[in-house]
């Protein structure tokens, strides 16, 4: 199993602060995905990064794929309470079908 | 919209019972998956299926089996439920789509089934 390590595991910040979440692996991935999961729901895809060095923006969220395609980061600018949730990174496993997930970063943004 | 529907949101079963978790998707996806999610352990793959009647073991298949008789339906079976199978179970589906070396495997998840085995 290709392991994905996420850090930090927990993050509690005030509204308006910036934050960065990291996803690292010793394996090369053809693509990495970021999901957000809210309590009582299944994860929902935010973005897929496929090219080494790629940067994608989704409103206040900025995603970056490492040059070597082994790591990725998620940066949130001016966090809002609606950003609260579990952020998961995922990469395609060696099977070519299933996704391996990191353990997630649990983010709490308080007003 | 893609929809993945799990038959139950909450289940309470007794130790030793045979438990069926059902999942249906309406997007004609080839791939379907069962994960379990536990605090501190993240999502772990139990089984997946890339075609009707085809199944592959994931990382933690022990104590589970699956059935895929129709493309839209993927069932997870706990042959004899045990307390260590108390967990959130998530079903997902994806369209296998490969362009060169890049694979688009966006996974669409159901809302999950929280299973408690007592």
PDB file of C-alpha atoms in Angstrom:
ATOM      1  CA  UNK A   1       0.000   0.000   0.000  1.00  0.00           C
ATOM      2  CA  UNK A   2       1.305   3.423  -0.959  1.00  0.00           C
ATOM      3  CA  UNK A   3       1.159   5.486   2.222  1.00  0.00           C
ATOM      4  CA  UNK A   4       0.047   9.093   2.337  1.00  0.00           C
ATOM      5  CA  UNK A   5       1.000  11.033   5.462  1.00  0.00           C
ATOM      6  CA  UNK A   6      -1.024  14.111   6.296  1.00  0.00           C
ATOM      7  CA  UNK A   7      -0.080  16.865   8.711  1.00  0.00           C
ATOM      8  CA  UNK A   8      -1.193  18.310  10.944  1.00  0.00           C
ATOM      9  CA  UNK A   9      -3.759  15.834  12.208  1.00  0.00           C
ATOM     10  CA  UNK A  10      -5.812  18.531  13.944  1.00  0.00           C
ATOM     11  CA  UNK A  11      -5.998  22.265  13.416  1.00  0.00           C
ATOM     12  CA  UNK A  12      -8.095  24.785  15.325  1.00  0.00           C
ATOM     13  CA  UNK A  13      -7.944  28.384  14.152  1.00  0.00           C
ATOM     14  CA  UNK A  14      -9.850  31.640  14.278  1.00  0.00           C
ATOM     15  CA  UNK A  15     -11.852  32.974  11.386  1.00  0.00           C
ATOM     16  CA  UNK A  16      -9.669  35.040   9.055  1.00  0.00           C
ATOM     17  CA  UNK A  17      -6.447  33.119   9.661  1.00  0.00           C
ATOM     18  CA  UNK A  18      -4.480  31.336   6.942  1.00  0.00           C
ATOM     19  CA  UNK A  19      -3.449  27.693   7.105  1.00  0.00           C
ATOM     20  CA  UNK A  20      -1.619  25.011   5.159  1.00  0.00           C
ATOM     21  CA  UNK A  21      -2.201  21.272   5.208  1.00  0.00           C
ATOM     22  CA  UNK A  22       0.384  18.839   3.873  1.00  0.00           C
ATOM     23  CA  UNK A  23       0.193  15.453   2.205  1.00  0.00           C
ATOM     24  CA  UNK A  24       3.449  13.532   1.753  1.00  0.00           C
ATOM     25  CA  UNK A  25       4.487  10.171   0.396  1.00  0.00           C
ATOM     26  CA  UNK A  26       7.633   8.297  -0.574  1.00  0.00           C
ATOM     27  CA  UNK A  27       5.788   7.036  -3.670  1.00  0.00           C
ATOM     28  CA  UNK A  28       5.154   8.770  -6.966  1.00  0.00           C
ATOM     29  CA  UNK A  29       1.512   9.259  -7.889  1.00  0.00           C
ATOM     30  CA  UNK A  30       0.037   9.855 -11.323  1.00  0.00           C
ATOM     31  CA  UNK A  31      -2.384  12.242  -9.636  1.00  0.00           C
ATOM     32  CA  UNK A  32      -3.480  13.301  -6.182  1.00  0.00           C
ATOM     33  CA  UNK A  33      -6.925  14.301  -5.057  1.00  0.00           C
ATOM     34  CA  UNK A  34      -8.203  16.378  -2.158  1.00  0.00           C
ATOM     35  CA  UNK A  35     -11.565  15.673  -0.557  1.00  0.00           C
ATOM     36  CA  UNK A  36     -13.511  17.394   2.201  1.00  0.00           C
ATOM     37  CA  UNK A  37     -15.776  15.475   4.526  1.00  0.00           C
ATOM     38  CA  UNK A  38     -18.355  17.058   6.778  1.00  0.00           C
ATOM     39  CA  UNK A  39     -19.738  15.256   9.842  1.00  0.00           C
ATOM     40  CA  UNK A  40     -22.226  12.540   8.932  1.00  0.00           C
ATOM     41  CA  UNK A  41     -21.454  12.742   5.229  1.00  0.00           C
ATOM     42  CA  UNK A  42     -19.197  11.034   2.742  1.00  0.00           C
ATOM     43  CA  UNK A  43     -16.104  12.795   1.350  1.00  0.00           C
ATOM     44  CA  UNK A  44     -16.605  15.127  -1.599  1.00  0.00           C
ATOM     45  CA  UNK A  45     -13.920  15.837  -4.184  1.00  0.00           C
ATOM     46  CA  UNK A  46     -12.411  19.343  -4.138  1.00  0.00           C
ATOM     47  CA  UNK A  47      -9.693  19.039  -6.760  1.00  0.00           C
ATOM     48  CA  UNK A  48      -7.414  16.681  -8.682  1.00  0.00           C
ATOM     49  CA  UNK A  49      -3.807  17.642  -9.448  1.00  0.00           C
ATOM     50  CA  UNK A  50      -2.071  15.694 -12.186  1.00  0.00           C
ATOM     51  CA  UNK A  51       1.073  17.553 -13.292  1.00  0.00           C
ATOM     52  CA  UNK A  52       4.198  17.968 -11.171  1.00  0.00           C
ATOM     53  CA  UNK A  53       4.417  21.572  -9.968  1.00  0.00           C
ATOM     54  CA  UNK A  54       0.780  22.237 -10.788  1.00  0.00           C
ATOM     55  CA  UNK A  55      -1.104  24.862  -8.789  1.00  0.00           C
ATOM     56  CA  UNK A  56      -4.896  24.974  -8.752  1.00  0.00           C
ATOM     57  CA  UNK A  57      -7.124  27.516  -7.068  1.00  0.00           C
ATOM     58  CA  UNK A  58     -10.650  27.041  -5.859  1.00  0.00           C
ATOM     59  CA  UNK A  59     -11.816  30.376  -4.436  1.00  0.00           C
ATOM     60  CA  UNK A  60      -9.790  30.762  -1.186  1.00  0.00           C
ATOM     61  CA  UNK A  61      -8.238  27.296  -1.490  1.00  0.00           C
ATOM     62  CA  UNK A  62      -4.924  26.795  -3.282  1.00  0.00           C
ATOM     63  CA  UNK A  63      -3.673  23.303  -4.081  1.00  0.00           C
ATOM     64  CA  UNK A  64      -0.153  22.471  -5.159  1.00  0.00           C
ATOM     65  CA  UNK A  65       1.354  19.234  -6.483  1.00  0.00           C
ATOM     66  CA  UNK A  66       5.029  18.706  -5.812  1.00  0.00           C
ATOM     67  CA  UNK A  67       7.485  18.672  -8.706  1.00  0.00           C
ATOM     68  CA  UNK A  68       8.305  15.011  -8.056  1.00  0.00           C
ATOM     69  CA  UNK A  69       4.587  14.123  -7.698  1.00  0.00           C
ATOM     70  CA  UNK A  70       5.153  12.713  -4.225  1.00  0.00           C
ATOM     71  CA  UNK A  71       3.521  15.435  -2.178  1.00  0.00           C
ATOM     72  CA  UNK A  72       0.812  18.045  -2.196  1.00  0.00           C
ATOM     73  CA  UNK A  73      -0.362  20.947  -0.094  1.00  0.00           C
ATOM     74  CA  UNK A  74      -3.632  22.739   0.516  1.00  0.00           C
ATOM     75  CA  UNK A  75      -3.533  26.383   1.568  1.00  0.00           C
ATOM     76  CA  UNK A  76      -6.643  28.186   2.798  1.00  0.00           C
ATOM     77  CA  UNK A  77      -6.634  31.965   2.888  1.00  0.00           C
ATOM     78  CA  UNK A  78      -8.836  33.828   5.370  1.00  0.00           C
ATOM     79  CA  UNK A  79     -10.509  30.713   6.730  1.00  0.00           C
ATOM     80  CA  UNK A  80     -14.222  30.812   7.455  1.00  0.00           C
ATOM     81  CA  UNK A  81     -16.367  28.631   9.740  1.00  0.00           C
ATOM     82  CA  UNK A  82     -17.801  26.990   6.623  1.00  0.00           C
ATOM     83  CA  UNK A  83     -14.334  25.559   5.932  1.00  0.00           C
ATOM     84  CA  UNK A  84     -14.637  23.351   9.009  1.00  0.00           C
ATOM     85  CA  UNK A  85     -14.342  19.688   8.143  1.00  0.00           C
ATOM     86  CA  UNK A  86     -12.002  16.780   7.541  1.00  0.00           C
ATOM     87  CA  UNK A  87      -9.598  17.269   4.631  1.00  0.00           C
ATOM     88  CA  UNK A  88      -8.334  14.110   2.983  1.00  0.00           C
ATOM     89  CA  UNK A  89      -5.724  13.589   0.318  1.00  0.00           C
ATOM     90  CA  UNK A  90      -5.888  10.511  -1.882  1.00  0.00           C
ATOM     91  CA  UNK A  91      -3.853   8.883  -4.606  1.00  0.00           C
ATOM     92  CA  UNK A  92      -4.497   6.043  -7.019  1.00  0.00           C
ATOM     93  CA  UNK A  93      -3.200   2.768  -5.672  1.00  0.00           C
ATOM     94  CA  UNK A  94      -0.987   0.340  -7.550  1.00  0.00           C
ATOM     95  CA  UNK A  95      -4.130  -1.504  -8.656  1.00  0.00           C
ATOM     96  CA  UNK A  96      -4.956   1.474 -10.862  1.00  0.00           C
ATOM     97  CA  UNK A  97      -8.536   1.495  -9.623  1.00  0.00           C
ATOM     98  CA  UNK A  98      -8.797   2.226  -5.924  1.00  0.00           C
ATOM     99  CA  UNK A  99      -7.777   5.294  -3.995  1.00  0.00           C
ATOM    100  CA  UNK A 100      -5.448   5.240  -0.997  1.00  0.00           C
ATOM    101  CA  UNK A 101      -6.326   7.920   1.514  1.00  0.00           C
ATOM    102  CA  UNK A 102      -4.299   9.797   4.068  1.00  0.00           C
ATOM    103  CA  UNK A 103      -5.661   9.857   7.611  1.00  0.00           C
ATOM    104  CA  UNK A 104      -6.926  13.376   7.175  1.00  0.00           C
ATOM    105  CA  UNK A 105      -6.608  16.786   8.773  1.00  0.00           C
ATOM    106  CA  UNK A 106      -9.500  17.814  10.977  1.00  0.00           C
ATOM    107  CA  UNK A 107      -9.984  21.578  10.689  1.00  0.00           C
ATOM    108  CA  UNK A 108     -12.077  23.678  13.055  1.00  0.00           C
ATOM    109  CA  UNK A 109     -12.590  27.339  12.257  1.00  0.00           C
ATOM    110  CA  UNK A 110     -14.225  29.340  15.032  1.00  0.00           C
ATOM    111  CA  UNK A 111     -15.897  32.737  14.573  1.00  0.00           C
TER     112      UNK A 111
ATOM    113  CA  UNK B   1     -26.021  14.538 -10.114  1.00  0.00           C
ATOM    114  CA  UNK B   2     -24.148  11.367  -9.311  1.00  0.00           C
ATOM    115  CA  UNK B   3     -25.824   9.530  -6.531  1.00  0.00           C
ATOM    116  CA  UNK B   4     -24.478   6.766  -4.365  1.00  0.00           C
ATOM    117  CA  UNK B   5     -27.047   5.480  -1.941  1.00  0.00           C
ATOM    118  CA  UNK B   6     -26.367   3.310   1.069  1.00  0.00           C
ATOM    119  CA  UNK B   7     -29.347   1.433   2.402  1.00  0.00           C
ATOM    120  CA  UNK B   8     -28.984   2.426   6.056  1.00  0.00           C
ATOM    121  CA  UNK B   9     -27.519   5.396   7.900  1.00  0.00           C
ATOM    122  CA  UNK B  10     -27.394   3.586  11.243  1.00  0.00           C
ATOM    123  CA  UNK B  11     -27.393  -0.108  12.127  1.00  0.00           C
ATOM    124  CA  UNK B  12     -27.101  -1.954  15.412  1.00  0.00           C
ATOM    125  CA  UNK B  13     -26.354  -5.660  15.203  1.00  0.00           C
ATOM    126  CA  UNK B  14     -25.465  -8.386  17.651  1.00  0.00           C
ATOM    127  CA  UNK B  15     -22.188 -10.266  17.734  1.00  0.00           C
ATOM    128  CA  UNK B  16     -22.321 -13.286  15.436  1.00  0.00           C
ATOM    129  CA  UNK B  17     -25.063 -11.953  13.172  1.00  0.00           C
ATOM    130  CA  UNK B  18     -24.648 -11.942   9.420  1.00  0.00           C
ATOM    131  CA  UNK B  19     -24.860  -8.338   8.254  1.00  0.00           C
ATOM    132  CA  UNK B  20     -25.561  -6.999   4.779  1.00  0.00           C
ATOM    133  CA  UNK B  21     -24.683  -3.446   3.772  1.00  0.00           C
ATOM    134  CA  UNK B  22     -26.133  -2.405   0.440  1.00  0.00           C
ATOM    135  CA  UNK B  23     -24.923   0.278  -1.950  1.00  0.00           C
ATOM    136  CA  UNK B  24     -26.457   1.454  -5.218  1.00  0.00           C
ATOM    137  CA  UNK B  25     -25.080   3.968  -7.727  1.00  0.00           C
ATOM    138  CA  UNK B  26     -26.958   5.515 -10.620  1.00  0.00           C
ATOM    139  CA  UNK B  27     -24.127   6.706 -12.877  1.00  0.00           C
ATOM    140  CA  UNK B  28     -23.209   3.480 -14.656  1.00  0.00           C
ATOM    141  CA  UNK B  29     -19.767   3.485 -13.016  1.00  0.00           C
ATOM    142  CA  UNK B  30     -17.552   0.455 -13.541  1.00  0.00           C
ATOM    143  CA  UNK B  31     -15.787   0.677 -10.205  1.00  0.00           C
ATOM    144  CA  UNK B  32     -17.276   0.347  -6.755  1.00  0.00           C
ATOM    145  CA  UNK B  33     -15.568   0.320  -3.376  1.00  0.00           C
ATOM    146  CA  UNK B  34     -16.164  -0.349   0.280  1.00  0.00           C
ATOM    147  CA  UNK B  35     -14.123   1.545   2.877  1.00  0.00           C
ATOM    148  CA  UNK B  36     -14.328   1.687   6.621  1.00  0.00           C
ATOM    149  CA  UNK B  37     -13.453   4.848   8.516  1.00  0.00           C
ATOM    150  CA  UNK B  38     -12.222   4.844  12.087  1.00  0.00           C
ATOM    151  CA  UNK B  39     -10.858   7.705  14.203  1.00  0.00           C
ATOM    152  CA  UNK B  40      -7.109   7.955  13.887  1.00  0.00           C
ATOM    153  CA  UNK B  41      -6.982   5.323  11.136  1.00  0.00           C
ATOM    154  CA  UNK B  42      -8.604   7.185   8.251  1.00  0.00           C
ATOM    155  CA  UNK B  43     -10.317   5.441   5.345  1.00  0.00           C
ATOM    156  CA  UNK B  44      -9.196   1.885   4.750  1.00  0.00           C
ATOM    157  CA  UNK B  45     -10.146  -0.091   1.668  1.00  0.00           C
ATOM    158  CA  UNK B  46     -11.967  -3.354   2.351  1.00  0.00           C
ATOM    159  CA  UNK B  47     -12.884  -4.573  -1.141  1.00  0.00           C
ATOM    160  CA  UNK B  48     -13.395  -3.140  -4.569  1.00  0.00           C
ATOM    161  CA  UNK B  49     -14.956  -4.285  -7.824  1.00  0.00           C
ATOM    162  CA  UNK B  50     -14.081  -3.111 -11.332  1.00  0.00           C
ATOM    163  CA  UNK B  51     -16.794  -5.044 -13.128  1.00  0.00           C
ATOM    164  CA  UNK B  52     -19.864  -7.159 -12.514  1.00  0.00           C
ATOM    165  CA  UNK B  53     -18.998 -10.348 -10.627  1.00  0.00           C
ATOM    166  CA  UNK B  54     -15.383  -9.183 -10.274  1.00  0.00           C
ATOM    167  CA  UNK B  55     -13.928  -8.382  -6.876  1.00  0.00           C
ATOM    168  CA  UNK B  56     -10.520  -7.600  -5.457  1.00  0.00           C
ATOM    169  CA  UNK B  57      -9.333  -7.541  -1.864  1.00  0.00           C
ATOM    170  CA  UNK B  58      -8.314  -4.237  -0.422  1.00  0.00           C
ATOM    171  CA  UNK B  59      -6.114  -3.657   2.588  1.00  0.00           C
ATOM    172  CA  UNK B  60      -8.383  -5.135   5.287  1.00  0.00           C
ATOM    173  CA  UNK B  61     -10.646  -7.832   3.762  1.00  0.00           C
ATOM    174  CA  UNK B  62     -10.597 -10.236   6.728  1.00  0.00           C
ATOM    175  CA  UNK B  63     -14.066 -10.885   8.100  1.00  0.00           C
ATOM    176  CA  UNK B  64     -15.794  -9.395   5.064  1.00  0.00           C
ATOM    177  CA  UNK B  65     -17.045 -10.561   1.696  1.00  0.00           C
ATOM    178  CA  UNK B  66     -18.716  -8.734  -1.174  1.00  0.00           C
ATOM    179  CA  UNK B  67     -21.155  -9.366  -3.961  1.00  0.00           C
ATOM    180  CA  UNK B  68     -21.664  -7.579  -7.249  1.00  0.00           C
ATOM    181  CA  UNK B  69     -24.341  -9.273  -9.299  1.00  0.00           C
ATOM    182  CA  UNK B  70     -25.437  -6.089 -11.086  1.00  0.00           C
ATOM    183  CA  UNK B  71     -23.363  -3.127 -12.210  1.00  0.00           C
ATOM    184  CA  UNK B  72     -25.213  -0.631 -10.034  1.00  0.00           C
ATOM    185  CA  UNK B  73     -25.186  -2.607  -6.788  1.00  0.00           C
ATOM    186  CA  UNK B  74     -22.309  -3.576  -4.507  1.00  0.00           C
ATOM    187  CA  UNK B  75     -22.979  -5.369  -1.241  1.00  0.00           C
ATOM    188  CA  UNK B  76     -20.707  -5.768   1.748  1.00  0.00           C
ATOM    189  CA  UNK B  77     -21.274  -8.810   3.911  1.00  0.00           C
ATOM    190  CA  UNK B  78     -20.063  -9.349   7.436  1.00  0.00           C
ATOM    191  CA  UNK B  79     -20.221 -13.101   7.766  1.00  0.00           C
ATOM    192  CA  UNK B  80     -20.230 -13.112  11.572  1.00  0.00           C
ATOM    193  CA  UNK B  81     -20.222  -9.624  13.022  1.00  0.00           C
ATOM    194  CA  UNK B  82     -17.769  -8.844  15.787  1.00  0.00           C
ATOM    195  CA  UNK B  83     -17.401  -5.807  18.021  1.00  0.00           C
ATOM    196  CA  UNK B  84     -14.181  -4.768  16.266  1.00  0.00           C
ATOM    197  CA  UNK B  85     -16.237  -4.256  13.120  1.00  0.00           C
ATOM    198  CA  UNK B  86     -18.070  -1.369  14.742  1.00  0.00           C
ATOM    199  CA  UNK B  87     -17.257   1.466  12.359  1.00  0.00           C
ATOM    200  CA  UNK B  88     -18.437   3.910   9.715  1.00  0.00           C
ATOM    201  CA  UNK B  89     -18.721   2.124   6.373  1.00  0.00           C
ATOM    202  CA  UNK B  90     -18.473   4.163   3.191  1.00  0.00           C
ATOM    203  CA  UNK B  91     -19.374   2.992  -0.288  1.00  0.00           C
ATOM    204  CA  UNK B  92     -17.984   4.773  -3.343  1.00  0.00           C
ATOM    205  CA  UNK B  93     -18.073   4.481  -7.104  1.00  0.00           C
ATOM    206  CA  UNK B  94     -15.884   5.818  -9.881  1.00  0.00           C
ATOM    207  CA  UNK B  95     -15.600   5.870 -13.647  1.00  0.00           C
ATOM    208  CA  UNK B  96     -12.330   4.321 -14.744  1.00  0.00           C
ATOM    209  CA  UNK B  97     -10.939   6.743 -17.268  1.00  0.00           C
ATOM    210  CA  UNK B  98      -7.335   6.504 -18.378  1.00  0.00           C
ATOM    211  CA  UNK B  99      -5.597   8.986 -20.670  1.00  0.00           C
ATOM    212  CA  UNK B 100      -2.031   7.908 -21.215  1.00  0.00           C
ATOM    213  CA  UNK B 101      -0.484   7.682 -17.777  1.00  0.00           C
ATOM    214  CA  UNK B 102      -3.055   9.849 -16.100  1.00  0.00           C
ATOM    215  CA  UNK B 103      -6.012   8.205 -14.489  1.00  0.00           C
ATOM    216  CA  UNK B 104      -9.183  10.023 -13.570  1.00  0.00           C
ATOM    217  CA  UNK B 105     -10.627   8.169 -10.622  1.00  0.00           C
ATOM    218  CA  UNK B 106     -12.790  10.724  -8.856  1.00  0.00           C
ATOM    219  CA  UNK B 107     -14.703   8.778  -6.248  1.00  0.00           C
ATOM    220  CA  UNK B 108     -18.312   9.566  -5.386  1.00  0.00           C
ATOM    221  CA  UNK B 109     -19.283   8.525  -1.902  1.00  0.00           C
ATOM    222  CA  UNK B 110     -22.483   7.567  -0.195  1.00  0.00           C
ATOM    223  CA  UNK B 111     -23.430   9.122   3.132  1.00  0.00           C
ATOM    224  CA  UNK B 112     -22.079   6.195   5.088  1.00  0.00           C
ATOM    225  CA  UNK B 113     -23.521   3.544   7.370  1.00  0.00           C
ATOM    226  CA  UNK B 114     -22.607   3.754  11.024  1.00  0.00           C
ATOM    227  CA  UNK B 115     -22.592   0.156  12.213  1.00  0.00           C
ATOM    228  CA  UNK B 116     -22.514  -0.731  15.883  1.00  0.00           C
ATOM    229  CA  UNK B 117     -21.970  -4.355  16.862  1.00  0.00           C
ATOM    230  CA  UNK B 118     -22.962  -5.145  20.440  1.00  0.00           C
TER     231      UNK B 118
END
